[in-house]
């Protein structure tokens, strides 16, 4: 690397231009980099969602879910398929392996679903493959109180079109709207009095509302088309339509204007429409978000009677995240500067060192733009973590130059020679740190998509800082330190004496280190591994679910009650309540039970989310029979649930049910399990008409009963220039089994009660049917204290593994703890591979196997500080903490490399022990400076608030700070002791020979 330094001195003018270009390109790249909240990442899952209004759970299972499952069972790359079928909805989730091309997988699923023939009334299924780019960037509420009914549809379409015109806007969905319709409500008494069967009403529009082409004929010498038109264009015309001889529709039914509402959306207790706007994959989230806000302002002025409000925008969160991370980066750089100034006690030397920060960041931003990486909380987190390391190489270079200038006269040769002395060490240490991130290419799926931008950011930053340290720092040193008088600095004699004693009594420091290591490992094993902290969350997800047999009016009433409780709180900004399934929701794979009410809650600044969650859960007694849950909203994993799941699968339903009961009984007593339930606890009464085939046609009876009990769409008519659905409302409203038996149907012999041709049987069936790879299964769900997630997950796994299941029944433990264990295992494998790469680089650097092994001994020392840091701060280790441990592999060994590199240089003229003592005394200052600078730069991450979804969290910073602090202090003692042990025979011969020389 010496040639780089020489080139810089031989091309000073070019270096000035390069430095200026790096700064300018960095600034330009910063403003040109697309900003978004999260990097683009495919979810390796395809969801098929279907809505069937009026269909019960069993019908949705047999008529929809089973057919779709059969069609997609041979889709390539599919690793798991689960489904749920409930009242009016069907949802099939297909997971794919990490090598699958998700675009091809989605296309194959779409083709398979198109081939399925579904029953009438079931909407065309939506096939969804989610990407982080599809996360809506804006949630917009629309109040239409000042708009009359006739103009509502026009205004709704205008709003959607205006938002779709925004450059970079993707999907624009509208929810909560009501569709104008015409209801035909039969009067049973009048039907009987007129002798008109209910079935006659089903064909009332047949042939009445047509436009038919007859053909082309020559009329009056000219060719012309002949058309027959029959239009029903007002309610009065509809009422006068004949249904029987001398009987019109108005004689036997009420015909009225009505509204069909797919779903309910309410903001702070007031019904609204909800617009969700996403961006295209390559669009800038901030620009699109700002355009949405501008459009809202314009539409509020242009359209009278509307009240449009941006509830939430990820563009605001992106800007907040960018500003927050930049603030922490700047504070980190300031702290690092103060540390350098305190150690060097020379302003010019400090300026030379910190110039690496803006230059390295400028080069990094340019490389990120060239790599197609966006500016998001992951990449900014990488900058925040790397900022302390940006000055490390420069510190080592300037400190060596500074130390040489204290003893020797200034010259350009001295500058280049001092840089050459440490070039190998800083190059090796930087490559080692970068190498830690290489195995991230082995990660699978979305985890790779999230960690790779972080790894690229850190890699670009560190390589840029190495380049600056070998070129710009020596060049600036030659300019700024030319006429500087430097006071000679001597190493600490006390430290040298202490190290000599430790080398003479190696067993003392080594035993102490081993005891500390064993204690820290034991402490870590007993520590609960928690989920991500939610106290600073800005959004909450709350669900209120009633038993499926609960009348819809009662569900909505309970939902309004909880909405009122939330809206009155001072720490909540707004509450959005939603209920029901809509076609727009199905586009995102969102279908659920009609008895489920969901709430999206926006917290006010500074509010304690955990307190709100606890208060909401405290309201459970007020909603008897309902299941009330609340959790923080996490953009990386949805609502921050911490459930441990146990799936019980098999072929026999009774055996599966018994297995589920075994699991529930086994895990209920486990400590820190808050609640245990299954997906089949809730059952709904089902009334089955068992027909005698000799007396009636089952298909005809089913069709008639469906018409009697459910709304039937008859077609559309054009009223006031808008297409309006005509719906035949049910003529019967049975309240008892007797009422059901008394329903009248038409047979070949005339109208009869259904009880004369069928037997009514009541049974209880699940309200939702679940399949796993096409087979029924029961899922047992255990809500767990988030801070005890791994501990409870392990205990539940032990309990489940100890159970003896019936033949054909299997238990599978999954959920949050399993996902956490999988992530931990992936990072553990990466850590092992990273250590191997680090060792290889050091072997290539030092040309020996033993010296790198001595350096690797600094890694266990870092574990001591990391665990102590977590214990002192009372922070549970989570995924980000383990990621911090991975980073330590690259950071910690750099100090030992700098030390051993000096030892190797000294061994040319000294004994091993003398080389160790001199190297430790000489390198102590740069090692302490780099470590303290890195620690100081990460302090803002400890005391700041980490962004939702960011991998740069408090626990990561604590692990890195604690591990680096312990490793730095112990490296100066333990690594020399281990190094001398590896060369024990040679060192002993040297000492004996030297003693003999002194004796002579």
Short mmCIF file of N, CA and C in Angstrom, two decimals, residues 321-417:
data_model
loop_
_atom_site.label_atom_id
_atom_site.label_comp_id
_atom_site.label_asym_id
_atom_site.label_seq_id
_atom_site.Cartn_x
_atom_site.Cartn_y
_atom_site.Cartn_z
N UNK A 321 -36.54 9.91 10.24
CA UNK A 321 -35.50 8.91 10.44
C UNK A 321 -34.16 9.41 9.91
N UNK A 322 -34.20 10.01 8.71
CA UNK A 322 -32.97 10.54 8.13
C UNK A 322 -32.37 11.61 9.03
N UNK A 323 -33.22 12.55 9.48
CA UNK A 323 -32.73 13.61 10.35
C UNK A 323 -32.21 13.06 11.67
N UNK A 324 -32.93 12.07 12.22
CA UNK A 324 -32.53 11.47 13.49
C UNK A 324 -31.18 10.78 13.36
N UNK A 325 -31.03 9.97 12.32
CA UNK A 325 -29.77 9.26 12.11
C UNK A 325 -28.63 10.22 11.80
N UNK A 326 -28.91 11.25 10.99
CA UNK A 326 -27.87 12.23 10.68
C UNK A 326 -27.43 12.96 11.94
N UNK A 327 -28.40 13.26 12.81
CA UNK A 327 -28.06 13.91 14.07
C UNK A 327 -27.13 13.02 14.90
N UNK A 328 -27.45 11.73 14.94
CA UNK A 328 -26.62 10.81 15.71
C UNK A 328 -25.24 10.63 15.07
N UNK A 329 -25.20 10.66 13.73
CA UNK A 329 -23.91 10.59 13.04
C UNK A 329 -23.06 11.80 13.37
N UNK A 330 -23.66 12.99 13.32
CA UNK A 330 -22.92 14.21 13.61
C UNK A 330 -22.46 14.25 15.07
N UNK A 331 -23.35 13.82 15.98
CA UNK A 331 -22.96 13.77 17.39
C UNK A 331 -21.83 12.77 17.61
N UNK A 332 -21.92 11.63 16.92
CA UNK A 332 -20.86 10.64 17.02
C UNK A 332 -19.54 11.19 16.52
N UNK A 333 -19.59 11.91 15.39
CA UNK A 333 -18.37 12.51 14.84
C UNK A 333 -17.81 13.56 15.80
N UNK A 334 -18.69 14.33 16.44
CA UNK A 334 -18.25 15.33 17.42
C UNK A 334 -17.56 14.67 18.61
N UNK A 335 -18.18 13.61 19.14
CA UNK A 335 -17.58 12.91 20.28
C UNK A 335 -16.22 12.33 19.90
N UNK A 336 -16.12 11.76 18.70
CA UNK A 336 -14.85 11.19 18.25
C UNK A 336 -13.79 12.28 18.14
N UNK A 337 -14.19 13.45 17.66
CA UNK A 337 -13.25 14.58 17.54
C UNK A 337 -12.73 15.01 18.91
N UNK A 338 -13.63 15.09 19.88
CA UNK A 338 -13.23 15.48 21.24
C UNK A 338 -12.24 14.49 21.82
N UNK A 339 -12.49 13.20 21.60
CA UNK A 339 -11.58 12.16 22.10
C UNK A 339 -10.19 12.32 21.49
N UNK A 340 -10.15 12.51 20.17
CA UNK A 340 -8.85 12.65 19.49
C UNK A 340 -8.11 13.88 20.01
N UNK A 341 -8.85 14.98 20.19
CA UNK A 341 -8.23 16.22 20.67
C UNK A 341 -7.66 16.04 22.07
N UNK A 342 -8.38 15.32 22.93
CA UNK A 342 -7.91 15.09 24.29
C UNK A 342 -6.64 14.25 24.31
N UNK A 343 -6.55 13.28 23.44
CA UNK A 343 -5.37 12.41 23.40
C UNK A 343 -4.19 13.09 22.71
N UNK A 344 -4.46 13.72 21.56
CA UNK A 344 -3.37 14.31 20.79
C UNK A 344 -2.93 15.66 21.37
N UNK A 345 -3.88 16.38 21.95
CA UNK A 345 -3.61 17.71 22.51
C UNK A 345 -2.98 18.63 21.46
N UNK A 346 -3.44 18.44 20.23
CA UNK A 346 -2.93 19.25 19.13
C UNK A 346 -4.06 19.42 18.12
N UNK A 347 -4.46 20.69 17.91
CA UNK A 347 -5.61 20.96 17.05
C UNK A 347 -5.34 20.57 15.61
N UNK A 348 -4.13 20.83 15.12
CA UNK A 348 -3.82 20.50 13.73
C UNK A 348 -3.86 18.99 13.48
N UNK A 349 -3.29 18.25 14.39
CA UNK A 349 -3.31 16.79 14.25
C UNK A 349 -4.75 16.26 14.30
N UNK A 350 -5.57 16.90 15.13
CA UNK A 350 -6.98 16.50 15.22
C UNK A 350 -7.70 16.78 13.91
N UNK A 351 -7.45 17.95 13.31
CA UNK A 351 -8.09 18.30 12.04
C UNK A 351 -7.69 17.33 10.94
N UNK A 352 -6.41 16.95 10.92
CA UNK A 352 -5.94 15.98 9.93
C UNK A 352 -6.70 14.66 10.06
N UNK A 353 -6.96 14.27 11.31
CA UNK A 353 -7.61 12.97 11.55
C UNK A 353 -9.08 12.99 11.15
N UNK A 354 -9.80 14.01 11.58
CA UNK A 354 -11.26 13.99 11.37
C UNK A 354 -11.65 14.32 9.94
N UNK A 355 -10.70 14.73 9.10
CA UNK A 355 -11.04 14.99 7.71
C UNK A 355 -11.49 13.70 7.02
N UNK A 356 -11.13 12.57 7.61
CA UNK A 356 -11.54 11.29 7.01
C UNK A 356 -13.05 11.08 7.09
N UNK A 357 -13.72 11.72 8.06
CA UNK A 357 -15.16 11.50 8.21
C UNK A 357 -15.95 12.06 7.02
N UNK A 358 -15.85 13.37 6.69
CA UNK A 358 -16.63 13.86 5.54
C UNK A 358 -16.19 13.24 4.21
N UNK A 359 -14.89 13.01 4.05
CA UNK A 359 -14.42 12.41 2.80
C UNK A 359 -14.95 10.99 2.62
N UNK A 360 -14.85 10.21 3.69
CA UNK A 360 -15.33 8.82 3.62
C UNK A 360 -16.83 8.76 3.38
N UNK A 361 -17.58 9.64 4.05
CA UNK A 361 -19.03 9.66 3.86
C UNK A 361 -19.39 10.09 2.44
N UNK A 362 -18.64 11.05 1.88
CA UNK A 362 -18.89 11.48 0.51
C UNK A 362 -18.69 10.35 -0.48
N UNK A 363 -17.58 9.62 -0.34
CA UNK A 363 -17.31 8.49 -1.22
C UNK A 363 -18.37 7.40 -1.03
N UNK A 364 -18.76 7.17 0.23
CA UNK A 364 -19.76 6.14 0.53
C UNK A 364 -21.10 6.45 -0.13
N UNK A 365 -21.55 7.69 -0.02
CA UNK A 365 -22.83 8.07 -0.62
C UNK A 365 -22.79 7.90 -2.14
N UNK A 366 -21.67 8.25 -2.75
CA UNK A 366 -21.53 8.09 -4.20
C UNK A 366 -21.60 6.61 -4.59
N UNK A 367 -20.90 5.76 -3.85
CA UNK A 367 -20.90 4.32 -4.14
C UNK A 367 -22.27 3.70 -3.91
N UNK A 368 -22.99 4.18 -2.89
CA UNK A 368 -24.35 3.69 -2.64
C UNK A 368 -25.26 4.02 -3.82
N UNK A 369 -25.11 5.23 -4.36
CA UNK A 369 -25.93 5.61 -5.51
C UNK A 369 -25.60 4.75 -6.72
N UNK A 370 -24.30 4.49 -6.93
CA UNK A 370 -23.89 3.66 -8.06
C UNK A 370 -24.37 2.22 -7.89
N UNK A 371 -24.54 1.78 -6.65
CA UNK A 371 -24.97 0.39 -6.38
C UNK A 371 -26.49 0.24 -6.41
N UNK A 372 -27.20 1.35 -6.58
CA UNK A 372 -28.65 1.27 -6.61
C UNK A 372 -29.28 1.10 -5.24
N UNK A 373 -28.53 1.43 -4.19
CA UNK A 373 -29.04 1.32 -2.82
C UNK A 373 -29.73 2.62 -2.45
N UNK A 374 -30.85 2.53 -1.77
CA UNK A 374 -31.59 3.73 -1.37
C UNK A 374 -31.14 4.22 -0.01
N UNK A 375 -31.51 5.45 0.30
CA UNK A 375 -31.22 6.02 1.61
C UNK A 375 -32.40 5.69 2.52
N UNK A 376 -32.18 4.78 3.46
CA UNK A 376 -33.25 4.35 4.36
C UNK A 376 -32.68 4.14 5.75
N UNK A 377 -33.51 3.70 6.68
CA UNK A 377 -33.04 3.58 8.06
C UNK A 377 -31.99 2.49 8.21
N UNK A 378 -31.93 1.55 7.27
CA UNK A 378 -30.91 0.50 7.33
C UNK A 378 -29.55 1.05 6.91
N UNK A 379 -29.50 1.75 5.76
CA UNK A 379 -28.23 2.30 5.29
C UNK A 379 -27.74 3.41 6.22
N UNK A 380 -28.67 4.24 6.70
CA UNK A 380 -28.26 5.28 7.64
C UNK A 380 -27.76 4.68 8.94
N UNK A 381 -28.35 3.56 9.34
CA UNK A 381 -27.85 2.86 10.52
C UNK A 381 -26.44 2.37 10.31
N UNK A 382 -26.13 1.92 9.09
CA UNK A 382 -24.77 1.51 8.78
C UNK A 382 -23.79 2.65 8.92
N UNK A 383 -24.20 3.84 8.48
CA UNK A 383 -23.34 5.02 8.62
C UNK A 383 -23.14 5.36 10.10
N UNK A 384 -24.24 5.30 10.88
CA UNK A 384 -24.15 5.61 12.30
C UNK A 384 -23.20 4.67 13.03
N UNK A 385 -23.22 3.40 12.64
CA UNK A 385 -22.33 2.42 13.27
C UNK A 385 -20.89 2.62 12.82
N UNK A 386 -20.70 2.96 11.53
CA UNK A 386 -19.36 3.04 10.97
C UNK A 386 -18.63 4.34 11.31
N UNK A 387 -19.37 5.38 11.71
CA UNK A 387 -18.74 6.70 11.86
C UNK A 387 -17.58 6.68 12.85
N UNK A 388 -17.70 5.89 13.90
CA UNK A 388 -16.60 5.79 14.87
C UNK A 388 -15.39 5.11 14.30
N UNK A 389 -15.61 4.16 13.36
CA UNK A 389 -14.50 3.44 12.74
C UNK A 389 -13.86 4.23 11.61
N UNK A 390 -14.53 5.27 11.13
CA UNK A 390 -13.99 6.03 10.01
C UNK A 390 -12.66 6.70 10.35
N UNK A 391 -12.48 7.02 11.62
CA UNK A 391 -11.25 7.71 12.03
C UNK A 391 -10.19 6.75 12.54
N UNK A 392 -10.51 5.46 12.68
CA UNK A 392 -9.56 4.52 13.28
C UNK A 392 -8.26 4.43 12.49
N UNK A 393 -8.37 4.21 11.18
CA UNK A 393 -7.16 4.09 10.36
C UNK A 393 -6.37 5.39 10.37
N UNK A 394 -7.09 6.51 10.29
CA UNK A 394 -6.41 7.81 10.31
C UNK A 394 -5.74 8.06 11.65
N UNK A 395 -6.37 7.62 12.74
CA UNK A 395 -5.76 7.78 14.07
C UNK A 395 -4.44 7.03 14.15
N UNK A 396 -4.43 5.79 13.67
CA UNK A 396 -3.20 4.99 13.73
C UNK A 396 -2.10 5.65 12.91
N UNK A 397 -2.46 6.16 11.71
CA UNK A 397 -1.46 6.80 10.85
C UNK A 397 -0.95 8.09 11.49
N UNK A 398 -1.86 8.98 11.89
CA UNK A 398 -1.43 10.27 12.44
C UNK A 398 -0.70 10.10 13.75
N UNK A 399 -1.10 9.11 14.56
CA UNK A 399 -0.42 8.89 15.83
C UNK A 399 1.00 8.42 15.61
N UNK A 400 1.21 7.58 14.59
CA UNK A 400 2.57 7.10 14.31
C UNK A 400 3.43 8.23 13.75
N UNK A 401 2.83 9.05 12.87
CA UNK A 401 3.55 10.23 12.36
C UNK A 401 3.87 11.18 13.51
N UNK A 402 2.89 11.41 14.33
CA UNK A 402 3.02 12.32 15.48
C UNK A 402 4.13 11.84 16.42
N UNK A 403 4.14 10.53 16.68
CA UNK A 403 5.14 9.96 17.59
C UNK A 403 6.54 10.07 17.00
N UNK A 404 6.67 9.85 15.69
CA UNK A 404 7.98 9.95 15.04
C UNK A 404 8.47 11.40 15.03
N UNK A 405 7.53 12.35 14.81
CA UNK A 405 7.92 13.76 14.77
C UNK A 405 8.37 14.27 16.14
N UNK A 406 7.93 13.59 17.20
CA UNK A 406 8.36 14.00 18.54
C UNK A 406 9.83 13.68 18.79
N UNK A 407 10.37 12.76 17.99
CA UNK A 407 11.75 12.32 18.22
C UNK A 407 12.68 12.64 17.05
N UNK A 408 12.10 12.89 15.85
CA UNK A 408 12.92 13.08 14.66
C UNK A 408 12.53 14.37 13.96
N UNK A 409 13.44 14.97 13.19
CA UNK A 409 13.13 16.19 12.45
C UNK A 409 12.14 15.92 11.33
N UNK A 410 11.35 16.95 10.99
CA UNK A 410 10.33 16.80 9.96
C UNK A 410 10.95 16.57 8.58
N UNK A 411 10.34 15.65 7.83
CA UNK A 411 10.70 15.45 6.42
C UNK A 411 9.58 14.66 5.76
N UNK A 412 9.50 14.84 4.44
CA UNK A 412 8.48 14.08 3.70
C UNK A 412 8.76 12.59 3.79
N UNK A 413 10.02 12.23 3.80
CA UNK A 413 10.39 10.82 3.93
C UNK A 413 9.92 10.23 5.24
N UNK A 414 9.99 11.04 6.30
CA UNK A 414 9.51 10.55 7.60
C UNK A 414 8.00 10.28 7.54
N UNK A 415 7.26 11.18 6.89
CA UNK A 415 5.81 11.00 6.79
C UNK A 415 5.48 9.70 6.05
N UNK A 416 6.12 9.50 4.90
CA UNK A 416 5.83 8.28 4.12
C UNK A 416 6.30 7.03 4.84
N UNK A 417 7.45 7.13 5.52
CA UNK A 417 7.97 5.96 6.24
C UNK A 417 7.07 5.61 7.43
#
